[in-house]
Tab-separated table of C-alpha atoms and ligand atoms in Angstrom:
chain	number	residue	atom	x	y	z
F	29	MET	CA	-11.402	-38.504	2.311
F	30	THR	CA	-9.089	-39.027	-1.500
F	31	GLU	CA	-7.338	-35.970	-3.045
F	32	LYS	CA	-9.859	-35.547	-5.701
F	33	GLU	CA	-13.025	-35.753	-3.228
F	34	SER	CA	-11.950	-32.451	-1.269
F	35	VAL	CA	-11.024	-30.520	-4.408
F	36	SER	CA	-14.901	-31.562	-5.655
F	37	THR	CA	-15.702	-30.565	-2.025
F	38	SER	CA	-14.278	-26.907	-2.073
F	39	THR	CA	-14.985	-25.842	-6.074
F	40	ASN	CA	-18.676	-26.942	-4.682
F	41	PRO	CA	-21.135	-24.297	-3.453
F	42	LEU	CA	-21.223	-23.773	1.039
F	43	LYS	CA	-22.900	-26.901	2.259
F	44	ASN	CA	-25.501	-27.250	5.605
F	45	ASN	CA	-21.923	-29.441	6.400
F	46	HIS	CA	-18.995	-26.407	5.820
F	47	VAL	CA	-17.099	-24.881	8.718
F	48	VAL	CA	-15.851	-21.710	7.635
F	49	VAL	CA	-13.033	-19.511	9.923
F	50	ILE	CA	-13.270	-15.590	9.891
F	51	ILE	CA	-9.549	-14.454	11.193
F	52	GLY	CA	-11.011	-11.168	12.907
F	53	GLY	CA	-13.994	-10.049	13.559
F	54	GLY	CA	-13.525	-5.833	12.887
F	55	PRO	CA	-15.599	-4.254	9.865
F	56	ALA	CA	-14.301	-6.764	6.902
F	57	GLY	CA	-14.621	-9.796	9.613
F	58	SER	CA	-18.579	-9.657	10.647
F	59	SER	CA	-19.399	-7.945	7.717
F	60	CYS	CA	-18.786	-11.073	5.837
F	61	ALA	CA	-19.754	-13.516	9.016
F	62	ILE	CA	-23.371	-11.978	8.830
F	63	LYS	CA	-23.821	-11.975	4.691
F	64	LEU	CA	-22.561	-15.553	4.834
F	65	LYS	CA	-25.515	-17.167	7.799
F	66	LYS	CA	-27.964	-14.582	6.412
F	67	LEU	CA	-27.175	-16.027	2.368
F	68	ALA	CA	-27.362	-19.323	4.476
F	69	LEU	CA	-30.690	-18.774	5.570
F	70	GLN	CA	-31.219	-17.926	2.414
F	71	LYS	CA	-30.490	-21.450	0.540
F	72	GLY	CA	-31.495	-23.018	3.541
F	73	ILE	CA	-27.693	-24.866	5.148
F	74	LYS	CA	-26.668	-24.508	8.362
F	75	PRO	CA	-22.915	-24.177	7.843
F	76	ARG	CA	-20.819	-23.369	10.763
F	77	ILE	CA	-19.779	-19.629	10.512
F	78	ILE	CA	-16.047	-19.593	12.858
F	79	VAL	CA	-15.243	-15.243	14.016
F	80	TYR	CA	-11.774	-15.695	15.865
F	81	GLU	CA	-11.686	-12.392	17.337
F	82	GLY	CA	-8.743	-11.206	19.819
F	83	LYS	CA	-10.113	-7.626	21.539
F	84	ARG	CA	-12.977	-8.210	23.531
F	85	PHE	CA	-15.219	-5.224	21.919
F	86	GLU	CA	-18.210	-4.924	24.304
F	87	LYS	CA	-15.055	-3.066	26.861
F	88	LYS	CA	-14.267	-0.937	24.384
F	89	SER	CA	-11.672	0.346	26.810
F	90	TYR	CA	-9.130	-0.620	23.238
F	91	TYR	CA	-7.900	2.066	21.694
F	92	ASN	CA	-8.421	1.869	17.914
F	93	GLN	CA	-6.227	4.652	15.016
F	94	CYS	CA	-8.747	4.707	12.856
F	95	LEU	CA	-10.625	8.217	12.942
F	96	GLY	CA	-13.779	6.906	13.027
F	97	VAL	CA	-15.995	9.027	10.064
F	98	LEU	CA	-18.545	6.740	8.811
F	99	SER	CA	-18.376	7.515	4.663
F	100	PRO	CA	-21.899	7.828	2.615
F	101	PRO	CA	-23.241	5.658	0.778
F	102	LEU	CA	-22.308	3.413	4.464
F	103	ASN	CA	-26.131	3.523	5.399
F	104	LYS	CA	-26.964	2.649	2.530
F	105	ILE	CA	-24.629	-0.445	2.128
F	106	MET	CA	-25.335	-1.132	5.650
F	107	GLU	CA	-29.607	-1.611	4.564
F	108	GLU	CA	-29.418	-2.380	1.343
F	109	GLU	CA	-26.826	-4.597	1.303
F	110	LEU	CA	-26.528	-6.608	4.623
F	111	GLU	CA	-29.975	-5.242	5.684
F	112	THR	CA	-28.145	-4.510	9.150
F	113	PRO	CA	-29.142	-1.430	10.459
F	114	PHE	CA	-27.342	1.493	9.793
F	115	PRO	CA	-26.095	2.921	13.993
F	116	TRP	CA	-27.426	5.796	14.562
F	117	HIS	CA	-27.316	5.633	17.750
F	118	ILE	CA	-23.596	6.622	17.678
F	119	ILE	CA	-23.340	8.350	15.901
F	120	GLN	CA	-21.479	11.990	17.438
F	121	LYS	CA	-20.606	14.416	14.956
F	122	ARG	CA	-21.857	15.180	11.404
F	123	ILE	CA	-19.126	15.965	9.274
F	124	ASN	CA	-20.677	19.133	6.580
F	125	GLY	CA	-17.451	20.253	5.081
F	126	TYR	CA	-13.742	19.800	4.528
F	127	TYR	CA	-11.240	22.855	4.580
F	128	VAL	CA	-7.828	21.761	2.123
F	129	TYR	CA	-5.060	23.333	2.957
F	130	SER	CA	-2.003	23.412	0.974
F	131	ASP	CA	1.438	25.436	2.789
F	132	LYS	CA	-0.484	29.178	1.703
F	133	ASN	CA	-4.057	28.244	0.932
F	134	SER	CA	-7.119	26.463	1.818
F	135	LEU	CA	-10.349	26.298	0.761
F	136	LYS	CA	-13.631	25.773	1.265
F	137	LEU	CA	-15.393	22.702	0.117
F	138	SER	CA	-18.679	22.017	1.166
F	139	GLY	CA	-22.407	21.796	0.113
F	140	GLU	CA	-23.313	19.935	-2.413
F	141	HIS	CA	-23.052	15.733	-1.146
F	142	GLU	CA	-24.130	14.120	1.358
F	143	PRO	CA	-22.827	14.339	4.972
F	144	SER	CA	-20.017	11.685	6.743
F	145	TYR	CA	-20.274	10.939	9.924
F	146	ALA	CA	-17.829	10.209	12.841
F	147	CYS	CA	-18.294	8.023	15.883
F	148	ARG	CA	-15.992	6.060	18.669
F	149	ARG	CA	-14.354	3.367	15.997
F	150	VAL	CA	-15.002	1.001	19.189
F	151	GLU	CA	-18.626	1.366	19.713
F	152	PHE	CA	-18.950	1.076	15.544
F	153	ASP	CA	-17.022	-2.662	15.675
F	154	ASN	CA	-18.957	-4.120	18.678
F	155	TYR	CA	-22.046	-2.460	16.900
F	156	LEU	CA	-21.502	-4.979	13.782
F	157	PHE	CA	-20.336	-7.939	16.720
F	158	GLU	CA	-22.849	-8.183	18.326
F	159	LYS	CA	-25.558	-8.053	15.750
F	160	ALA	CA	-23.023	-10.753	14.062
F	161	LYS	CA	-23.235	-12.552	17.083
F	162	GLU	CA	-27.164	-12.186	17.239
F	163	MET	CA	-26.806	-13.881	13.876
F	164	GLY	CA	-25.359	-17.216	15.111
F	165	VAL	CA	-22.174	-16.363	13.930
F	166	GLU	CA	-20.066	-18.492	16.699
F	167	VAL	CA	-17.030	-15.897	18.010
F	168	ILE	CA	-13.964	-17.656	19.915
F	169	PRO	CA	-12.259	-14.921	21.312
F	170	ALA	CA	-9.016	-15.487	21.173
F	171	ARG	CA	-6.097	-14.781	18.425
F	172	VAL	CA	-5.607	-17.253	15.652
F	173	THR	CA	-1.725	-18.480	15.757
F	174	ASP	CA	-1.107	-20.571	13.570
F	175	ILE	CA	-2.983	-22.433	10.481
F	176	ASP	CA	-1.894	-25.595	8.164
F	177	PHE	CA	-3.115	-26.284	4.624
F	178	SER	CA	-3.945	-29.743	3.699
F	179	THR	CA	-6.374	-30.959	1.182
F	180	ASP	CA	-9.434	-32.154	3.003
F	181	GLY	CA	-9.619	-28.757	4.965
F	182	VAL	CA	-7.832	-25.049	7.040
F	183	MET	CA	-6.182	-26.232	10.175
F	184	VAL	CA	-6.351	-23.084	12.867
F	185	PHE	CA	-4.672	-23.044	15.197
F	186	SER	CA	-5.554	-20.474	18.450
F	187	GLU	CA	-4.309	-19.095	22.292
F	188	SER	CA	-7.605	-21.081	23.066
F	189	ASN	CA	-8.251	-24.627	20.760
F	190	ASN	CA	-7.556	-26.133	17.127
F	191	ILE	CA	-10.728	-26.198	14.776
F	192	LYS	CA	-10.850	-27.974	10.984
F	193	ALA	CA	-12.004	-25.765	9.208
F	194	ASP	CA	-12.840	-26.158	5.098
F	195	ALA	CA	-12.501	-23.030	4.344
F	196	VAL	CA	-10.484	-19.524	5.944
F	197	ILE	CA	-11.320	-15.581	5.398
F	198	GLY	CA	-8.083	-12.913	6.216
F	199	ALA	CA	-10.418	-10.457	8.562
F	200	PHE	CA	-7.539	-9.458	9.868
F	201	GLY	CA	-6.279	-5.428	9.201
F	202	LEU	CA	-2.788	-5.263	8.481
F	203	ASP	CA	-1.389	-7.714	11.539
F	204	ASP	CA	2.492	-8.435	10.161
F	205	GLY	CA	1.913	-11.673	12.709
F	206	ILE	CA	-1.410	-13.509	11.137
F	207	ALA	CA	-0.337	-12.337	7.880
F	208	LYS	CA	3.680	-13.613	7.985
F	209	ILE	CA	1.262	-16.845	8.761
F	210	PHE	CA	-0.532	-16.414	5.422
F	211	GLU	CA	2.647	-14.977	3.666
F	212	ARG	CA	4.285	-19.285	4.850
F	213	LEU	CA	2.498	-20.763	3.230
F	214	THR	CA	0.338	-19.313	0.583
F	215	PRO	CA	1.441	-16.808	-1.864
F	216	TYR	CA	-0.558	-14.095	0.145
F	217	ARG	CA	1.580	-10.956	-0.284
F	218	GLN	CA	0.806	-7.830	2.733
F	219	PRO	CA	-0.305	-5.165	0.340
F	220	LYS	CA	2.084	-2.232	0.679
F	221	PHE	CA	0.760	0.623	3.000
F	222	LEU	CA	1.324	4.307	4.461
F	223	SER	CA	2.261	4.357	8.073
F	224	SER	CA	0.224	7.293	10.410
F	225	ILE	CA	0.775	8.977	13.500
F	226	VAL	CA	-2.575	9.670	15.624
F	227	THR	CA	-2.698	11.689	18.691
F	228	LYS	CA	-6.266	13.549	20.648
F	229	ILE	CA	-7.083	16.517	22.264
F	230	HIS	CA	-9.828	17.454	24.244
F	231	PRO	CA	-10.516	22.015	24.369
F	232	GLY	CA	-13.156	21.730	26.114
F	233	HIS	CA	-16.896	22.410	24.997
F	234	LYS	CA	-16.339	26.300	23.295
F	235	ALA	CA	-13.800	24.883	21.591
F	236	MET	CA	-15.463	21.881	20.386
F	237	ALA	CA	-18.422	24.543	18.787
F	238	GLU	CA	-16.165	26.464	17.078
F	239	PHE	CA	-14.168	24.013	15.892
F	240	GLY	CA	-17.406	23.142	14.280
F	241	ASP	CA	-18.355	20.830	11.715
F	242	TYR	CA	-16.062	20.401	8.916
F	243	LEU	CA	-12.800	18.478	9.490
F	244	HIS	CA	-9.392	20.500	8.007
F	245	ALA	CA	-7.190	17.952	5.350
F	246	PHE	CA	-3.597	19.301	4.987
F	247	LEU	CA	-1.286	18.975	1.970
F	248	PRO	CA	1.904	20.315	3.684
F	249	SER	CA	5.007	20.754	1.397
F	250	SER	CA	7.508	21.954	4.429
F	251	LEU	CA	7.185	17.619	5.765
F	252	PRO	CA	8.042	16.181	2.531
F	253	ASP	CA	6.801	13.086	4.263
F	254	VAL	CA	3.996	13.862	5.892
F	255	GLU	CA	1.453	12.846	2.299
F	256	PHE	CA	-1.911	14.277	4.581
F	257	GLY	CA	-2.450	14.783	7.942
F	258	ALA	CA	-5.844	15.759	9.025
F	259	ILE	CA	-7.285	17.301	11.504
F	260	THR	CA	-11.318	15.764	12.547
F	261	PRO	CA	-14.405	16.576	14.889
F	262	LYS	CA	-16.280	14.053	16.998
F	263	GLY	CA	-18.037	14.508	19.754
F	264	ASN	CA	-16.482	15.955	22.308
F	265	HIS	CA	-12.119	16.119	21.017
F	266	LEU	CA	-11.073	16.501	18.152
F	267	SER	CA	-8.780	13.753	15.800
F	268	LEU	CA	-4.839	15.242	14.167
F	269	ASN	CA	-4.060	12.531	12.440
F	270	VAL	CA	-0.645	12.544	9.818
F	271	ALA	CA	0.159	9.872	6.764
F	272	GLY	CA	2.326	9.096	4.752
F	273	LYS	CA	5.525	6.310	4.040
F	274	LYS	CA	8.434	7.361	6.473
F	275	VAL	CA	6.053	9.362	9.276
F	276	ASN	CA	6.453	8.954	13.125
F	277	ALA	CA	5.808	10.123	16.143
F	278	GLU	CA	8.356	13.162	15.541
F	279	MET	CA	6.861	14.763	12.772
F	280	MET	CA	3.044	14.918	14.021
F	281	ASP	CA	5.465	17.253	16.874
F	282	LYS	CA	6.329	19.353	13.449
F	283	PHE	CA	2.930	19.180	12.393
F	284	LEU	CA	1.273	20.399	15.150
F	285	ASN	CA	3.552	23.072	14.970
F	286	LEU	CA	2.977	24.327	11.440
F	287	PRO	CA	2.168	28.161	11.599
F	288	ARG	CA	-1.920	27.021	9.229
F	289	VAL	CA	-2.289	24.176	11.068
F	290	ARG	CA	-2.124	26.047	14.346
F	291	GLU	CA	-4.680	28.979	13.237
F	292	ALA	CA	-6.738	26.381	12.414
F	293	LEU	CA	-6.154	24.247	16.359
F	294	PRO	CA	-8.648	25.836	18.758
F	295	ASP	CA	-6.453	29.082	20.933
F	296	ASN	CA	-5.658	26.915	24.478
F	297	LEU	CA	-3.394	24.150	21.910
F	298	ASP	CA	-0.446	24.244	23.769
F	299	ALA	CA	-2.264	23.351	27.946
F	300	PHE	CA	-2.996	20.247	26.184
F	301	LEU	CA	0.505	19.270	24.494
F	302	PRO	CA	2.582	17.810	27.414
F	303	CYS	CA	-0.049	15.681	27.797
F	304	LEU	CA	-0.470	14.049	24.206
F	305	TYR	CA	-0.495	10.327	23.393
F	306	TYR	CA	0.396	9.244	20.298
F	307	PHE	CA	-0.904	5.912	18.217
F	308	LYS	CA	0.854	4.407	15.205
F	309	GLY	CA	-1.258	2.529	12.813
F	310	LYS	CA	-1.626	1.450	9.059
F	311	PHE	CA	-3.465	2.237	5.626
F	312	PRO	CA	-3.026	0.087	2.525
F	313	THR	CA	-2.149	2.089	-0.649
F	314	LEU	CA	-2.583	-1.016	-2.748
F	315	PRO	CA	-4.144	-4.598	-3.584
F	316	ALA	CA	-2.108	-7.549	-1.789
F	317	ARG	CA	-0.825	-10.090	-3.464
F	318	GLY	CA	-2.194	-13.606	-3.955
F	319	ALA	CA	-5.406	-12.361	-2.461
F	320	TYR	CA	-6.469	-16.171	-2.918
F	321	GLY	CA	-6.242	-19.210	-3.272
F	322	ASP	CA	-7.954	-23.049	-2.538
F	323	ARG	CA	-9.902	-22.645	0.578
F	324	TYR	CA	-8.422	-19.049	1.386
F	325	VAL	CA	-9.565	-15.001	0.952
F	326	MET	CA	-8.182	-11.453	2.099
F	327	ILE	CA	-11.478	-9.544	2.655
F	328	GLY	CA	-11.046	-5.596	4.416
F	329	ASP	CA	-7.414	-3.834	5.085
F	330	ALA	CA	-5.546	-7.137	4.677
F	331	ALA	CA	-6.908	-7.772	0.929
F	332	GLY	CA	-5.851	-3.784	-0.249
F	333	LEU	CA	-8.940	-3.237	-2.124
F	334	ASN	CA	-8.720	0.861	-0.517
F	335	ARG	CA	-9.014	3.396	-2.520
F	336	PRO	CA	-6.044	4.975	-2.679
F	337	PHE	CA	-6.465	7.994	-1.742
F	338	LYS	CA	-9.077	9.088	0.119
F	339	GLY	CA	-9.537	4.965	2.015
F	340	LYS	CA	-13.221	4.643	2.956
F	341	GLY	CA	-11.476	1.334	4.688
F	342	ILE	CA	-14.431	1.315	6.329
F	343	ASN	CA	-16.556	0.780	3.563
F	344	SER	CA	-14.655	-1.565	1.556
F	345	ALA	CA	-13.603	-3.490	4.085
F	346	ILE	CA	-18.072	-4.115	4.502
F	347	ILE	CA	-18.586	-4.404	0.658
F	348	THR	CA	-15.880	-6.713	-0.015
F	349	GLY	CA	-17.089	-9.036	3.538
F	350	ILE	CA	-20.054	-9.231	1.510
F	351	ARG	CA	-19.136	-10.406	-1.122
F	352	ALA	CA	-16.820	-12.840	0.138
F	353	ALA	CA	-19.909	-14.095	1.457
F	354	GLU	CA	-21.769	-14.390	-2.071
F	355	ASN	CA	-19.085	-15.642	-3.899
F	356	ILE	CA	-18.153	-18.911	-1.977
F	357	VAL	CA	-22.270	-19.398	-0.891
F	358	ASN	CA	-22.784	-19.104	-4.998
F	359	HIS	CA	-20.152	-20.334	-6.661
F	360	GLY	CA	-17.407	-22.079	-3.208
F	361	ILE	CA	-13.651	-21.973	-1.934
F	362	SER	CA	-11.923	-23.631	-4.005
F	363	GLU	CA	-8.966	-20.647	-6.128
F	364	ASP	CA	-11.153	-20.969	-9.246
F	365	ALA	CA	-14.430	-19.575	-7.751
F	366	PHE	CA	-12.435	-17.126	-5.415
F	367	LYS	CA	-11.356	-15.863	-8.757
F	368	LYS	CA	-15.316	-14.272	-8.872
F	369	TYR	CA	-15.071	-12.731	-6.188
F	370	LEU	CA	-11.346	-10.037	-6.875
F	371	LYS	CA	-13.817	-9.901	-10.306
F	372	SER	CA	-17.215	-8.762	-7.778
F	373	CYS	CA	-15.128	-6.761	-6.422
F	374	SER	CA	-14.932	-4.549	-9.663
F	375	GLU	CA	-16.442	-1.509	-8.044
F	376	LEU	CA	-13.089	-1.067	-5.557
F	377	THR	CA	-10.306	-2.700	-8.188
F	378	GLU	CA	-11.279	-0.381	-11.579
F	379	ASP	CA	-10.862	3.327	-9.408
F	380	ILE	CA	-7.082	2.215	-8.053
F	381	PRO	CA	-5.622	3.444	-11.388
F	382	TYR	CA	-7.837	6.819	-11.720
F	383	GLY	CA	-7.125	7.099	-7.372
F	384	LYS	CA	-3.344	5.910	-7.887
F	385	THR	CA	-3.254	8.958	-10.756
F	386	LEU	CA	-4.793	11.558	-8.799
F	387	ARG	CA	-2.306	10.759	-5.671
F	388	TYR	CA	0.880	11.157	-7.038
F	389	LEU	CA	-0.629	14.080	-9.012
F	390	THR	CA	-1.464	15.401	-5.640
F	391	ILE	CA	1.138	14.993	-4.203
F	392	THR	CA	3.218	16.302	-6.787
F	393	ALA	CA	1.093	19.367	-7.479
F	394	SER	CA	2.101	19.341	-2.554
F	395	LYS	CA	5.873	19.187	-3.016
F	396	TYR	CA	6.976	21.472	-5.639
F	397	GLY	CA	4.271	24.190	-3.924
F	398	LEU	CA	1.646	23.969	-6.534
F	399	LEU	CA	-1.304	23.691	-5.180
F	400	ASP	CA	-1.279	27.740	-3.544
F	401	SER	CA	-2.108	28.321	-6.808
F	402	ILE	CA	-4.116	25.835	-7.775
F	403	PHE	CA	-6.546	26.255	-4.752
F	404	GLU	CA	-6.831	29.918	-6.128
F	405	THR	CA	-7.883	28.542	-9.644
F	406	ALA	CA	-10.366	26.332	-7.791
F	407	LYS	CA	-12.059	29.521	-5.955
F	408	LYS	CA	-13.205	30.423	-9.026
F	409	GLU	CA	-14.291	26.830	-11.097
F	410	LYS	CA	-16.991	25.407	-9.481
F	411	ALA	CA	-15.631	23.083	-11.770
F	412	LEU	CA	-12.488	21.860	-10.356
F	413	ARG	CA	-14.064	22.605	-6.180
F	414	ARG	CA	-16.328	19.413	-6.863
F	415	ALA	CA	-13.387	16.975	-7.828
F	416	PHE	CA	-11.203	18.098	-4.926
F	417	PHE	CA	-14.117	17.643	-3.261
F	418	ASN	CA	-14.417	13.904	-4.095
F	419	ILE	CA	-10.968	13.603	-3.550
F	420	VAL	CA	-11.325	15.206	-0.021
F	421	SER	CA	-14.435	13.215	0.669
F	422	GLY	CA	-14.123	10.317	-1.282
F	423	GLN	CA	-17.256	10.532	-1.811
F	424	GLU	CA	-18.191	9.882	-5.849
F	425	THR	CA	-15.396	6.732	-7.619
F	426	TYR	CA	-12.113	9.056	-8.807
F	427	LYS	CA	-13.480	7.038	-12.262
F	428	LYS	CA	-16.501	8.348	-12.362
F	429	THR	CA	-15.896	12.286	-11.833
F	430	TRP	CA	-12.765	11.641	-14.058
F	431	GLN	CA	-15.149	10.539	-16.974
F	432	GLU	CA	-18.116	12.462	-16.114
F	433	THR	CA	-16.754	16.166	-15.459
F	434	LYS	CA	-13.307	16.200	-17.582
F	435	ASN	CA	-11.482	18.692	-14.607
F	436	PHE	CA	-9.255	15.198	-13.638
F	437	LYS	CA	-7.593	16.728	-17.005
F	438	LEU	CA	-7.812	20.083	-15.841
F	439	PHE	CA	-6.099	19.330	-12.819
F	440	SER	CA	-3.521	17.682	-14.374
F	441	ARG	CA	-3.228	20.063	-17.190
F	442	LEU	CA	-2.738	22.862	-14.045
F	443	VAL	CA	0.057	20.326	-12.045
F	444	PHE	CA	1.998	19.688	-15.475
F	445	LYS	CA	1.482	23.768	-16.587
F	446	ALA	CA	3.202	25.490	-13.111
F	447	ILE	CA	5.264	22.489	-13.254
F	448	ALA	CA	7.011	23.257	-16.167
F	449	SER	CA	6.674	27.831	-15.449
F	450	LYS	CA	9.361	26.325	-12.138
F	451	PHE	CA	11.742	25.602	-14.220
N	509	LIG	C1	-4.814	6.412	11.343
N	509	LIG	C2	-6.288	5.967	10.549
N	509	LIG	C3	-7.371	6.229	10.623
N	509	LIG	C4	-8.401	5.924	9.790
N	509	LIG	N1	-9.324	6.705	9.597
N	509	LIG	C5	-11.063	5.811	8.176
N	509	LIG	C6	-11.598	5.891	8.618
N	509	LIG	O1	-12.043	7.640	9.321
N	509	LIG	N2	-13.171	6.293	8.058
N	509	LIG	C7	-12.941	5.227	7.473
N	509	LIG	O2	-13.974	4.775	6.587
N	509	LIG	N3	-12.176	3.502	7.712
N	509	LIG	C8	-10.302	4.865	8.073
N	509	LIG	N4	-9.477	4.314	8.174
N	509	LIG	C9	-9.324	2.999	7.943
N	509	LIG	C10	-9.782	1.105	8.764
N	509	LIG	O3	-9.856	1.730	9.639
N	509	LIG	C11	-9.743	-0.144	7.577
N	509	LIG	O4	-10.373	0.254	6.619
N	509	LIG	C12	-10.764	-0.670	8.394
N	509	LIG	O5	-10.235	-0.833	10.650
N	509	LIG	C13	-10.133	-2.085	7.591
N	509	LIG	O6	-10.825	-3.485	8.625
N	509	LIG	P1	-10.987	-4.981	8.585
N	509	LIG	O7	-12.065	-5.492	8.775
N	509	LIG	O8	-10.776	-5.485	7.349
N	509	LIG	O9	-9.745	-4.491	9.596
N	509	LIG	P2	-9.426	-4.040	11.067
N	509	LIG	O10	-9.883	-3.407	11.325
N	509	LIG	O11	-8.320	-3.842	11.652
N	509	LIG	O12	-10.443	-5.165	11.823
N	509	LIG	C14	-8.526	-6.359	11.424
N	509	LIG	C15	-9.314	-7.127	12.822
N	509	LIG	O13	-8.700	-8.232	12.774
N	509	LIG	C16	-8.062	-8.651	14.374
N	509	LIG	N5	-7.015	-9.534	14.086
N	509	LIG	C17	-5.418	-9.892	13.800
N	509	LIG	N6	-5.047	-10.772	14.027
N	509	LIG	C18	-6.073	-11.885	14.537
N	509	LIG	C19	-5.817	-12.890	14.620
N	509	LIG	N7	-4.188	-13.195	15.013
N	509	LIG	N8	-6.155	-13.317	15.606
N	509	LIG	C20	-7.842	-13.309	15.972
N	509	LIG	N9	-8.357	-11.583	15.201
N	509	LIG	C21	-7.159	-11.235	14.427
N	509	LIG	C22	-8.473	-7.598	15.665
N	509	LIG	O14	-7.733	-7.537	16.242
N	509	LIG	C23	-8.962	-7.008	14.652
N	509	LIG	O15	-10.251	-6.341	15.133
N	509	LIG	C24	-8.035	4.541	9.356
N	509	LIG	C25	-6.914	3.528	9.278
N	509	LIG	C26	-5.578	4.439	10.344
N	509	LIG	C27	-5.402	3.732	9.962
């Protein structure tokens, strides 16, 4: 094939003989595969859709740091856009509201919105992956070890085999190994991220019942490297996590000993402390650079199109997976075609500046110990409480909340007034 021919292949929509390789079968990769299959069927074409996945989801034995909170409108996205039933059968807990804690104050947030749902993340991954297989997506249970771009395709090397593809979709999350390979070969640069330490305790049925169905979120100024911490109730246990740019296991130890965290946790906590296992994970906080080019596109965490604050990463992974599939089927696999993919993700990208501003304001307020008084105001002001609910739950876009209520202006005024009063 000549270079001219190859370019024309890549700018056309997906065809019968095309081979698309998806690297990673998490929520982004599986939903992209499902959507590609469904759209190809509607068009009457039969491209090969191949997913490489290193983990054996069906064993459900590996640990995923993700807390497994499925936030609205994920059920609508799955049912309406992915045409795949929401997995109600794996839900362990309905999260009905939130407690947010500053150093000396707390705010209860509940009521007006749809609940979120907690599940075991391994079960969610397995569910979507099986749905992709049912659609006829080919699955190769191996890690991709390298790729080579040429004028007429992309050679994908793995622990098991190698395949020449027309395009590759990067759905590998924040995996450093494969990200480095793309960074070597393309302008792709992994997104900036926050680290997170996660652990869990099984305090027993009685303590779980007493803990209830609220997620507890902490913004502690006494731990400067911890941006936030959380306790999430699951079926038979509590998941705990702390997040920050430089967070480490020692900070989780300190978090567990904060008086407000102790108060929220069951009385029998000390019995579990010596045998806690810690895991480390990462959240993207900004979009990746070079997230697409000729014959490649990034989706999910690899694209970093998450909300910079309260990520709702599973939702973003599925939305970007769906948008990339629509783009490939309708416009093709060239760099020009993928520009439309990024535009079609505007519901995520347009929210990023608002989320960034809000994150900055919250970190600043926490750092200067101003949240105590802001929470006190929020107890009296319904609109400010609603804004906090949206910040913590991530249920409304930051842009919409800003435009609808104008209370972020109130929030920022509060912060800056409080900062000024300190000097
Ligand atoms: C501590 C923590 C808690 C979180 N809690 C929540 C939450 O409650 N709710 C929520 O919505 N989001 C949460 N997130 C975010 C969420 O986990 C991610 O946004 C989401 O998993 C992104 O999906 P993905 O498909 O892009 O990537 P991933 O889920 O990371 O999937 C990537 C897949 O690619 C595979 N892979 C990687 N490299 C290769 C390779 N070379 N070859 C083959 N396969 C490969 C991996 O095995 C993996 O299965 C949390 C994140 C963290 C760190």
